[in-house]
Structures are given as structure tokens and as C-alpha cells.
Amino acid sequence: MCLQTKALDCPKSGKVVMVRLRQLAMLHVFLLLEAALVHAEENCTENAGCLYEYFNATWSSTDCSSRDLTVPPCFNKGTGLVSINLRHNKLTEIPRNLPKLIINLDLSHNSISDIGTTLLIYKRLEYLNLDCNQLKFSTKPNFTSKFPSSLVFLSLKSNQIEYRPNALSGLDLLFHLRIDGLKDGKLGEMFSVNTTVHSLKILDLSGRDGNCNMVLLTATTFIKFNLTHLDISHCGLLNIEIGTLVSQQHLHFLDASYNQRLGFRGLQNITQDLLNTSLKILNVSKIHCSFGIGTLLTLQQTKYLKFIPLEELYLDSNRLERIEIGVLTYNFPKSLKVFSLGDNKLDIDIYMLEAVSLYNLEVLNVSFQSLSKLNNFDFCYDIADSCTGLMNQTQFKLTVQVFDVLRRYYPFLPNISLGVSMKSQDPNYTFHLPRNLQTIYANDIKFQYNVGTELFGGQCNLKQIHFQNNFLYKIYGPILGCNNVTYVDISNNHCSLITRYVFNDKPMLEVLNISQNLLGSFLKEKDSVEMLGHNKRLTVIDLHDNKITELQQRFFENNTMIQILNISHNNIEHWTVNMRHMDQFQLLDLSYNQLQELDERAMKLFPEHDNFTIMLQGNPLSCTCKNQHFLSWINSFPTSRFPNLSNTNCTYKNGSKLLLNDLPVLLAMLRKDCYSYSLIIIFASLFICLTTSLIIYRIIYRYRWKILYIYYLTKRILLPETKGTNRKKHYESDAFISYADSQRAFVVNMARRLENNGLNICIHDRDFVPGVDIAENITNAIHNSRRIVFVMTPAFLKSYWCMFELNMARMESIYTRGGENIMLLVLLDNDVIKEMPRSLLDIVESKSYLEYPNDDSLSCSSVFWENLVDAIQDKD
């Protein structure tokens, strides 16, 4: 019964089975697709090498940049990551496996061509960077944004996207947009039609780090926006039409720089549109091309500036050569705090004096002036001349008014009249700076000057002076009036002299950079000790590259607060500067000098505390037994005391270079080398040499006169042709008189009296042969004279040459004339015998002598002269 029933129901049952099978198949396919999708989502790199940073313990960030990733890293689904950096990889699509609560995502510099709908799954994403990819937006007419509506920051630079209407619609929270500049300038159409974009405040269209080819900006370009920051730099702009920026009444920052064909007419249009707005920063640098004649900033081009509360104005790189008189005084806003005129070709003229009217100015940049003149105002100036022709009456009246204003500060300015040239000598005047000016940049202006006495008048609050890379050959000072200066940089000025008057009245000075000058010769002198003055706040001094060979020991004695001293790249061989009083000292850079060691004396000159470092790399340090104490001293401190020891080497005895990063091993090797018998041999050899030298010296000293006499006697025999040395049968003179210079007058009188008695007399002042050695002249005179007369005085005994003559006469008497008595002593002072050394007393006892009479009686004097003549003629 049952079987029959089943048989009757079979057709119906078959249909049911087929339906069930079909459902099972569809379920299987769905499961396979889901598994594939899950597999696709889980296709990631396990070992990406990302760097994680944790903040608070609630959220974290990871850096996976520059890993050459083609698939994204694997992330734990339970992670609290909110910031992921995947820039500089090789991703081709938006990753789907990122944490769903991510807020910050950087996918720049990849190869992503389409964003698809993947980004929509990250509903909390606020910051997205897709710069430098291969993105292409859809060309469909009804294309809408595929960006999450939560975005606050979006960057799409360098993607070569052809933007379409509504491409960015729906981004109602977008605050900061970075996008390539559009050729047609229709930026507003990318957002919802007929809707003002209230949230967008920062718009960056610059070609600085993207692509911008906007030639023209019109009144409709920004009409949908209410921006506070706008960057249209590097866009190749030719014109900004009047009315382009009228709608941007809340604009605070505008950068229109590097639009090299815009010119100052663009500046005029910009300022006309932004009248009475809140613009604070305006950058119109390089809105002129690089080459051409110098430009002129006129009153017409700047007439709207005074109505804008600007605080920062940048006019760099505009070939600016002149500023029309009155521009700074009447057209520049008094609210200006930062004014930059760098990289121009400014000429020195009256307009420079107008800067005093900018009384709120705090920072002035006039650096890199390629053609700045080097002289002062010469006043060879025709007030009727200008770059645009003759002045009209209105311009002339305005110029006269400016002169009247400036004359309050510069009384030397002459009165002017139309068509009359003003000529004057270079005046000695007082510089007046804007009263709130704190920092001036005047580097690389090719300024050549020997600085003498300079005076700054008014309220000078200057704190920082940047004047490097000029030509201040000598600075004499004093520089008066600016006593609040804390920072001075006059490096690379070819300066060879800075007197003590320059910094002596700068009590607030903290940082001084006088590197790359020529102060080496001056710093060797004693006068350099007072160069830094009594600056108690001076903390940083840079003296590197000054060709310094030595510094005076007391150079820093008045500067107790120094913390950093850079004296590298000089030629210092020995450190002799006292630093013991520097309680705050931190760093001494002695690298790249000529130091072989720091001896014990130098070590005692360092600060008493140990919390400072010394840099020694680049010096020809020596690894010898002599320097063992120095190396041990380095080893006694932590490695932090001597940074870069791994790059510091010393020269070993065999000439090899050894690094100091392993000092203990090096010291052990030196101790072994120094403990050697060679030292004993050296000391023994030195002792023998010293003893032998002393013996030889004693022998030579004892027989010195005999040796000298034999030398000159031999010379006469071997060289008879020498002038004045020929041996003769008869004596050339009857007497040679030896005397001290103090007795010249007496001897001249003596020679005259003796010659009147028919005697031939020789005295050295008159008869010595010019061009012949003194000692040879003396021996020749003694040898060629019958008698030698010595005028004995205390001065005679102290004279080297007198004693030489006496001893040579003794040798002549003993060795040439067979003991003949040829010496005759004349005692002018009876006390001279008491002062004679014992070696001469035998001469007095054995040789004849005459005493010159003390009384002036004629009979005594005549007897003396008769006896002297008889003694010379050998008459008993």
C-alpha cells in the first residue's frame, strides 16, 4: 500500500528534489564567492617591517613607507590604529583591509589609478593624501564623489586628473584642499552646483609640488569660497583680473609668488581687490622674470597697500633696483612687522632712509643684493629725474614732504628744488632704524667697508644682526646706540681686525659668530685679549676657520658664561687658553687643527667641572710614549666626553693610523712598547755623549786663546795672499793700541801725541781693513806691530774684543816672538788692578806698565808721555 502511494507521488517528489539541488548549488556558489572575497581581503604582507608608535594606550600610528609594497601590510582587526603611512610604495589600488576606524591615511607616491568605492568603507577618515599617483576621475556626466563625506583634509597633487563637475561634491566638512591648478580656473564647478562651500578655508593650487598652469584668474574663480589661506604660486599666471579676490574678505594669507610674468601690475590688482580686508601675509616674490633691467616700485603700484593691515610682505627676487620716494613713508601699512627684499639689486638711495617710518617693523631682510653699491649717498641726484620721466607737480610736492619728514631724523639732508642737482661730501650721520626693528638680514650684499665709529639714534631695539658673506675688512668701532643686541653673525667677511671698542658696549650679547675670517694674526697679539669686552651673557662663540695659530691665555677671562666654543678648522698646535672660570661650559670643538696632544698644562686650563665635551677629530694626534698620559686622560672619562672617537685617529710609531674608539687596547700596547730596554740604552748613550761633550768643552775653554791664535796663525801661513795678512820683514806700525770704546777720545789724543814723536800708530777705528773679519783684523794688527799698548780700565775688562786682543797678544809674545815682551799696559785707573781676574795678574807682575798721572801738572804729564814713547821704542 505504501509502495503504491510512493509510486504515485514520484513525479511530484522529483520536482521538489530538483528545486532543493538548485538551491544548494546557489548556496555553494555564494559561499565560494564570499570565500574568494574574504581571501582577497586577507591578501596582505605579513612582514612589512612597519614601525608602530603608541599614544596614550588608546590609539596608535604606523609608518609603512618606502617598503616597496605591492600589497598592503596585514593589520590586526582589533587594533586601535588611526594613522597609517603607506607613501612611497607600489600599491595599485586602495587597500580594503585597513582598520575601519582609521582617521589619517597617506597613500602618496604609489601607482593607484582608481579609487573606486573602497574609500567609502572608512567612514571616519578625515585626512587623506593621494599625491603623486595615477588617478583618473570618471568622465560620466552624472559622476559624483567617491570620497567619504567625513574628509577634512584632501591632497590630490601631481595626478594629471582631468577634473569634472561635481567631482568633489558632498565634501561638506572639507577644510583644507590641495589640488592641481585648473587650466580654465573653474574650480567652483567641482563642488555642488549653486552651493557655497562654507567649510573650505585653505586652498592650495600651487605648482610648487604639483601641476599648475592657470594663465588667468577671473571674478568667478573663487566666488564659491570664503577662504583664509590661498596659495597660487608657481602657476604661470599672466594676469589676475580686478575682482578676482573681492569675495575673499576673510583672507589672511595669500601666496602669489613665482608667477614670473605677473609683474607689479598684479600686485596692484591684488591689493585693490583686498581693500579693507584682514589680509596679514602677502607673498609676491619673483613676480618678475630673472633677467632684464632693474625694476622700480612706484607710488601707483602700491597706492592700495596702506588700506590693508599687512603684517608680513615678501618682495624677494623681483630685480628691484629702486623704490620711488614716498612709497615707504605713505603707501606701506604701518602694521608691517616683516618686510623681505632679498635677492634683488637694490641701489643705495634716499628711499632707504624712509624705513624709519615703518615703526612696527620687527624683521627686515635685504640679503643677496647682487648689484648693491658700496659707497654712501653721494647726493649727485636730480630730483627731476625718474625712471618714468620728469616729475609732475604733485609728485614733486610729495617728494618735498618726504624730505621734510626725513629731515627730523637726518638733519644733513639738503633743501631741494626742482631741476637743481644736490652735491655734497659724504656726511657723518646717525643711522635711524625703525624703533621696533629686532632682526636684520643683510648677508651676501657684497658690502665693502672698513667700519669706524657708527651711531644709531632714536629707540634702537635691534637684537639680531645677520651680516655674513660680505667684506668688512676691519672693524674699529665703537658702534653706539644699539645696546640690546643678542646675536651677531659677521662670518666670512675677510675681516682681519676687530678692536676692543666693537663689543665692549654690548652687555646683552649672547651669540657671536665671527668664523671664516682672517683674524689669526690679530688674535696672536696682546691687544686681542680685550676684543670680546666684558660681556657676561656671551654663551656661544664661533671662531672656526680663521687661520688661528694661537690664542692669548687671558682671551676669555671676562666671559664667564660661555657654553659653546667652536675653534675648529684652524692651525692651533698647543692649547694655552684659560677656561677654568667657565662654570656653564658645555662644548669645545677643537677638530681639524694641528694638535698632537693636550699636555698636562693644557688639561689644567679646562673648566673645573666635567660636564662638557671636547671634539678632537681631524687633528694629527700622536700615539707615542710621550702622549701616553694624554691618552690615559681621555680614557679616564666616559665616551660621551669625547664624541666621534670612532672617527678620531692617532699616528703610531710605524706611521699607521689607529682609531681611538678602543683606547684600553691601544694604551696596553703603548705601555708594552714604552717598557723597553731601548730606553735604558738611549739614556746611557745620552749620558756618555753629555759627559764627553763636557770634557771636550772644558779642554777647549781652558786652551781657547791658544786654539784661536793657532787658527789665525795657520790662516796667515796657508793664505798669505789674503789682504792685510802678508808677512813682512819690518813691522808696519810701532804700536797697536787696544782700548774700550769709552776711552776713544783719550786714545785718539794718545795716537796724535805718539805720531808727533815720529811713531807709527795703529788703532782699530781708523786703520782696520774694511770687509775683513774683526778677529782677523785684530790678529793682523798684533802681528804687524812692534808693541801692543793696552789702555786698562774697568770697561776694558768687560769688553769681549778687548780681552780677545789681550790674549792674542799673549799668544803672539809666547809662540811667535820667543817670549819677547811686546805688551805694554797703561793704567788709567789705579783700581783696575783690583778688578783684574787672577789669570791677568801675572801680566801686571811680569810685564811693564805705566800709570797715567792723576794730577794735571804739566811736569807729571810730560814725564808720562816721554816714558810711553821710550817704552814703545824699547829705550831703557
mmCIF file of C-alpha atoms in Angstrom, residues 477-673:
data_model
loop_
_atom_site.group_PDB
_atom_site.id
_atom_site.type_symbol
_atom_site.label_atom_id
_atom_site.label_comp_id
_atom_site.label_asym_id
_atom_site.label_seq_id
_atom_site.Cartn_x
_atom_site.Cartn_y
_atom_site.Cartn_z
ATOM 1 C CA GLY A 477 84.180 100.814 16.387
ATOM 2 C CA PRO A 478 82.745 101.864 18.677
ATOM 3 C CA ILE A 479 79.220 101.117 17.433
ATOM 4 C CA LEU A 480 76.939 103.131 19.701
ATOM 5 C CA GLY A 481 73.205 103.261 20.293
ATOM 6 C CA CYS A 482 72.131 99.611 19.858
ATOM 7 C CA ASN A 483 72.882 98.075 23.234
ATOM 8 C CA ASN A 484 70.247 95.304 23.173
ATOM 9 C CA VAL A 485 71.927 93.159 20.517
ATOM 10 C CA THR A 486 71.958 89.463 21.491
ATOM 11 C CA TYR A 487 73.020 87.789 18.212
ATOM 12 C CA VAL A 488 75.747 88.886 15.778
ATOM 13 C CA ASP A 489 76.848 86.958 12.698
ATOM 14 C CA ILE A 490 79.663 88.598 10.715
ATOM 15 C CA SER A 491 81.199 85.393 9.413
ATOM 16 C CA ASN A 492 83.019 85.174 6.082
ATOM 17 C CA ASN A 493 83.776 88.900 5.822
ATOM 18 C CA HIS A 494 87.553 88.722 5.164
ATOM 19 C CA CYS A 495 87.921 90.617 8.443
ATOM 20 C CA SER A 496 91.450 90.879 9.872
ATOM 21 C CA LEU A 497 90.868 93.272 12.814
ATOM 22 C CA ILE A 498 88.173 93.759 15.460
ATOM 23 C CA THR A 499 89.146 96.223 18.168
ATOM 24 C CA ARG A 500 88.066 96.140 21.806
ATOM 25 C CA TYR A 501 85.645 99.005 21.193
ATOM 26 C CA VAL A 502 83.298 96.951 18.998
ATOM 27 C CA PHE A 503 81.694 94.576 21.526
ATOM 28 C CA ASN A 504 82.589 96.342 24.754
ATOM 29 C CA ASP A 505 79.249 98.181 24.949
ATOM 30 C CA LYS A 506 77.084 95.160 24.056
ATOM 31 C CA PRO A 507 76.133 93.830 27.523
ATOM 32 C CA MET A 508 73.261 91.697 26.146
ATOM 33 C CA LEU A 509 75.317 89.828 23.534
ATOM 34 C CA GLU A 510 74.772 86.046 23.740
ATOM 35 C CA VAL A 511 75.795 84.568 20.368
ATOM 36 C CA LEU A 512 78.786 85.767 18.339
ATOM 37 C CA ASN A 513 79.757 84.199 15.026
ATOM 38 C CA ILE A 514 82.990 85.607 13.587
ATOM 39 C CA SER A 515 84.049 82.452 11.778
ATOM 40 C CA GLN A 516 85.594 82.237 8.299
ATOM 41 C CA ASN A 517 87.541 85.464 8.632
ATOM 42 C CA LEU A 518 91.262 86.341 8.756
ATOM 43 C CA LEU A 519 91.669 87.042 12.463
ATOM 44 C CA GLY A 520 94.534 84.610 13.090
ATOM 45 C CA SER A 521 97.354 87.182 13.033
ATOM 46 C CA PHE A 522 95.422 89.676 15.165
ATOM 47 C CA LEU A 523 94.469 87.092 17.801
ATOM 48 C CA LYS A 524 98.161 86.356 18.432
ATOM 49 C CA GLU A 525 98.697 89.907 19.660
ATOM 50 C CA LYS A 526 98.239 91.000 23.272
ATOM 51 C CA ASP A 527 95.690 93.640 22.243
ATOM 52 C CA SER A 528 93.273 90.868 21.226
ATOM 53 C CA VAL A 529 92.703 89.950 24.902
ATOM 54 C CA GLU A 530 90.074 92.678 25.244
ATOM 55 C CA MET A 531 88.322 92.014 21.922
ATOM 56 C CA LEU A 532 85.255 90.350 23.494
ATOM 57 C CA GLY A 533 84.857 93.030 26.157
ATOM 58 C CA HIS A 534 83.125 92.389 29.479
ATOM 59 C CA ASN A 535 80.146 90.513 28.053
ATOM 60 C CA LYS A 536 78.825 88.442 30.926
ATOM 61 C CA ARG A 537 75.976 86.911 28.862
ATOM 62 C CA LEU A 538 78.062 85.639 25.972
ATOM 63 C CA THR A 539 77.275 81.925 25.654
ATOM 64 C CA VAL A 540 78.196 80.892 22.089
ATOM 65 C CA ILE A 541 81.351 81.893 20.194
ATOM 66 C CA ASP A 542 82.201 80.598 16.729
ATOM 67 C CA LEU A 543 85.808 81.186 15.635
ATOM 68 C CA HIS A 544 86.219 78.323 13.196
ATOM 69 C CA ASP A 545 88.266 78.759 10.019
ATOM 70 C CA ASN A 546 90.168 81.920 10.995
ATOM 71 C CA LYS A 547 93.753 80.714 10.387
ATOM 72 C CA ILE A 548 94.354 80.873 14.137
ATOM 73 C CA THR A 549 97.680 79.501 15.359
ATOM 74 C CA GLU A 550 97.341 80.544 18.997
ATOM 75 C CA LEU A 551 95.091 82.450 21.392
ATOM 76 C CA GLN A 552 96.185 84.551 24.329
ATOM 77 C CA GLN A 553 95.793 82.773 27.678
ATOM 78 C CA ARG A 554 93.527 85.540 29.029
ATOM 79 C CA PHE A 555 91.364 85.782 25.893
ATOM 80 C CA PHE A 556 88.136 84.705 27.654
ATOM 81 C CA GLU A 557 88.911 85.962 31.151
ATOM 82 C CA ASN A 558 85.972 88.433 31.169
ATOM 83 C CA ASN A 559 83.426 85.979 29.707
ATOM 84 C CA THR A 560 82.273 83.584 32.397
ATOM 85 C CA MET A 561 79.010 82.285 30.856
ATOM 86 C CA ILE A 562 80.396 80.739 27.670
ATOM 87 C CA GLN A 563 78.789 77.378 26.918
ATOM 88 C CA ILE A 564 79.844 76.579 23.351
ATOM 89 C CA LEU A 565 83.180 77.431 21.737
ATOM 90 C CA ASN A 566 83.889 76.404 18.150
ATOM 91 C CA ILE A 567 87.504 76.918 17.151
ATOM 92 C CA SER A 568 87.735 74.114 14.606
ATOM 93 C CA HIS A 569 89.455 74.203 11.192
ATOM 94 C CA ASN A 570 92.367 76.358 12.350
ATOM 95 C CA ASN A 571 96.109 75.770 12.827
ATOM 96 C CA ILE A 572 96.381 75.506 16.622
ATOM 97 C CA GLU A 573 99.302 73.341 17.773
ATOM 98 C CA HIS A 574 99.081 73.942 21.545
ATOM 99 C CA TRP A 575 96.087 74.809 23.714
ATOM 100 C CA THR A 576 97.032 77.666 26.057
ATOM 101 C CA VAL A 577 93.704 79.393 26.820
ATOM 102 C CA ASN A 578 92.434 79.581 30.401
ATOM 103 C CA MET A 579 88.835 78.293 30.752
ATOM 104 C CA ARG A 580 88.758 77.339 34.416
ATOM 105 C CA HIS A 581 86.273 80.104 35.280
ATOM 106 C CA MET A 582 83.603 78.893 32.787
ATOM 107 C CA ASP A 583 81.124 77.156 35.100
ATOM 108 C CA GLN A 584 78.452 76.717 32.385
ATOM 109 C CA PHE A 585 80.713 75.382 29.661
ATOM 110 C CA GLN A 586 79.322 72.512 27.528
ATOM 111 C CA LEU A 587 81.208 72.041 24.238
ATOM 112 C CA LEU A 588 84.724 72.753 22.951
ATOM 113 C CA ASP A 589 85.227 72.000 19.256
ATOM 114 C CA LEU A 590 88.951 71.667 18.534
ATOM 115 C CA SER A 591 88.529 69.444 15.498
ATOM 116 C CA TYR A 592 90.689 69.847 12.406
ATOM 117 C CA ASN A 593 93.569 71.745 13.975
ATOM 118 C CA GLN A 594 97.235 70.756 14.320
ATOM 119 C CA LEU A 595 97.133 69.313 17.842
ATOM 120 C CA GLN A 596 99.353 66.325 18.527
ATOM 121 C CA GLU A 597 98.342 66.163 22.182
ATOM 122 C CA LEU A 598 96.971 68.107 25.126
ATOM 123 C CA ASP A 599 99.740 68.336 27.706
ATOM 124 C CA GLU A 600 99.233 68.496 31.469
ATOM 125 C CA ARG A 601 99.333 72.282 31.429
ATOM 126 C CA ALA A 602 96.519 72.400 28.860
ATOM 127 C CA MET A 603 94.417 69.936 30.873
ATOM 128 C CA LYS A 604 94.638 72.209 33.907
ATOM 129 C CA LEU A 605 93.237 75.112 31.849
ATOM 130 C CA PHE A 606 89.904 73.387 31.163
ATOM 131 C CA PRO A 607 86.798 74.116 33.300
ATOM 132 C CA GLU A 608 86.885 72.524 36.722
ATOM 133 C CA HIS A 609 83.602 70.655 36.194
ATOM 134 C CA ASP A 610 83.466 67.578 33.946
ATOM 135 C CA ASN A 611 80.097 68.140 32.269
ATOM 136 C CA PHE A 612 81.434 69.273 28.912
ATOM 137 C CA THR A 613 82.585 67.605 25.722
ATOM 138 C CA ILE A 614 85.681 68.049 23.539
ATOM 139 C CA MET A 615 85.798 67.261 19.822
ATOM 140 C CA LEU A 616 89.256 66.277 18.571
ATOM 141 C CA GLN A 617 88.736 64.529 15.231
ATOM 142 C CA GLY A 618 90.827 65.705 12.306
ATOM 143 C CA ASN A 619 93.939 66.508 14.416
ATOM 144 C CA PRO A 620 97.313 64.786 13.816
ATOM 145 C CA LEU A 621 97.247 63.169 17.275
ATOM 146 C CA SER A 622 100.261 61.058 18.154
ATOM 147 C CA CYS A 623 100.252 57.605 19.791
ATOM 148 C CA THR A 624 103.688 57.624 21.401
ATOM 149 C CA CYS A 625 105.124 57.139 24.848
ATOM 150 C CA LYS A 626 105.287 60.917 25.159
ATOM 151 C CA ASN A 627 101.494 61.148 24.700
ATOM 152 C CA GLN A 628 100.629 58.214 26.901
ATOM 153 C CA HIS A 629 99.467 60.492 29.709
ATOM 154 C CA PHE A 630 97.150 62.376 27.314
ATOM 155 C CA LEU A 631 95.570 59.175 26.017
ATOM 156 C CA SER A 632 95.142 57.880 29.561
ATOM 157 C CA TRP A 633 93.401 61.143 30.438
ATOM 158 C CA ILE A 634 90.914 60.616 27.595
ATOM 159 C CA ASN A 635 90.338 57.027 28.713
ATOM 160 C CA SER A 636 89.539 58.150 32.265
ATOM 161 C CA PHE A 637 86.292 59.827 31.120
ATOM 162 C CA PRO A 638 83.064 58.373 29.679
ATOM 163 C CA THR A 639 82.922 58.164 25.893
ATOM 164 C CA SER A 640 80.314 60.944 25.870
ATOM 165 C CA ARG A 641 83.059 63.360 26.970
ATOM 166 C CA PHE A 642 84.868 62.863 23.651
ATOM 167 C CA PRO A 643 82.286 62.296 20.873
ATOM 168 C CA ASN A 644 83.313 60.918 17.477
ATOM 169 C CA LEU A 645 86.209 58.869 18.875
ATOM 170 C CA SER A 646 85.312 56.301 16.224
ATOM 171 C CA ASN A 647 86.316 58.932 13.639
ATOM 172 C CA THR A 648 89.362 60.162 15.572
ATOM 173 C CA ASN A 649 92.723 58.559 14.927
ATOM 174 C CA CYS A 650 96.313 58.956 16.031
ATOM 175 C CA THR A 651 99.627 58.160 14.389
ATOM 176 C CA TYR A 652 101.566 55.174 15.731
ATOM 177 C CA LYS A 653 105.384 54.977 15.694
ATOM 178 C CA ASN A 654 105.392 52.992 12.420
ATOM 179 C CA GLY A 655 103.225 55.633 10.703
ATOM 180 C CA SER A 656 99.962 53.685 10.809
ATOM 181 C CA LYS A 657 96.677 55.343 11.826
ATOM 182 C CA LEU A 658 94.904 53.897 14.873
ATOM 183 C CA LEU A 659 91.325 54.769 15.833
ATOM 184 C CA LEU A 660 90.716 55.888 19.404
ATOM 185 C CA ASN A 661 87.421 54.064 19.811
ATOM 186 C CA ASP A 662 89.246 51.220 21.622
ATOM 187 C CA LEU A 663 91.569 53.151 23.901
ATOM 188 C CA PRO A 664 92.190 50.426 26.546
ATOM 189 C CA VAL A 665 93.759 48.136 23.919
ATOM 190 C CA LEU A 666 95.794 50.999 22.494
ATOM 191 C CA LEU A 667 97.067 52.023 25.936
ATOM 192 C CA ALA A 668 98.065 48.453 26.756
ATOM 193 C CA MET A 669 100.083 48.308 23.543
ATOM 194 C CA LEU A 670 101.784 51.619 24.358
ATOM 195 C CA ARG A 671 102.677 50.510 27.881
ATOM 196 C CA LYS A 672 104.350 47.435 26.441
ATOM 197 C CA ASP A 673 106.286 49.498 23.920
#
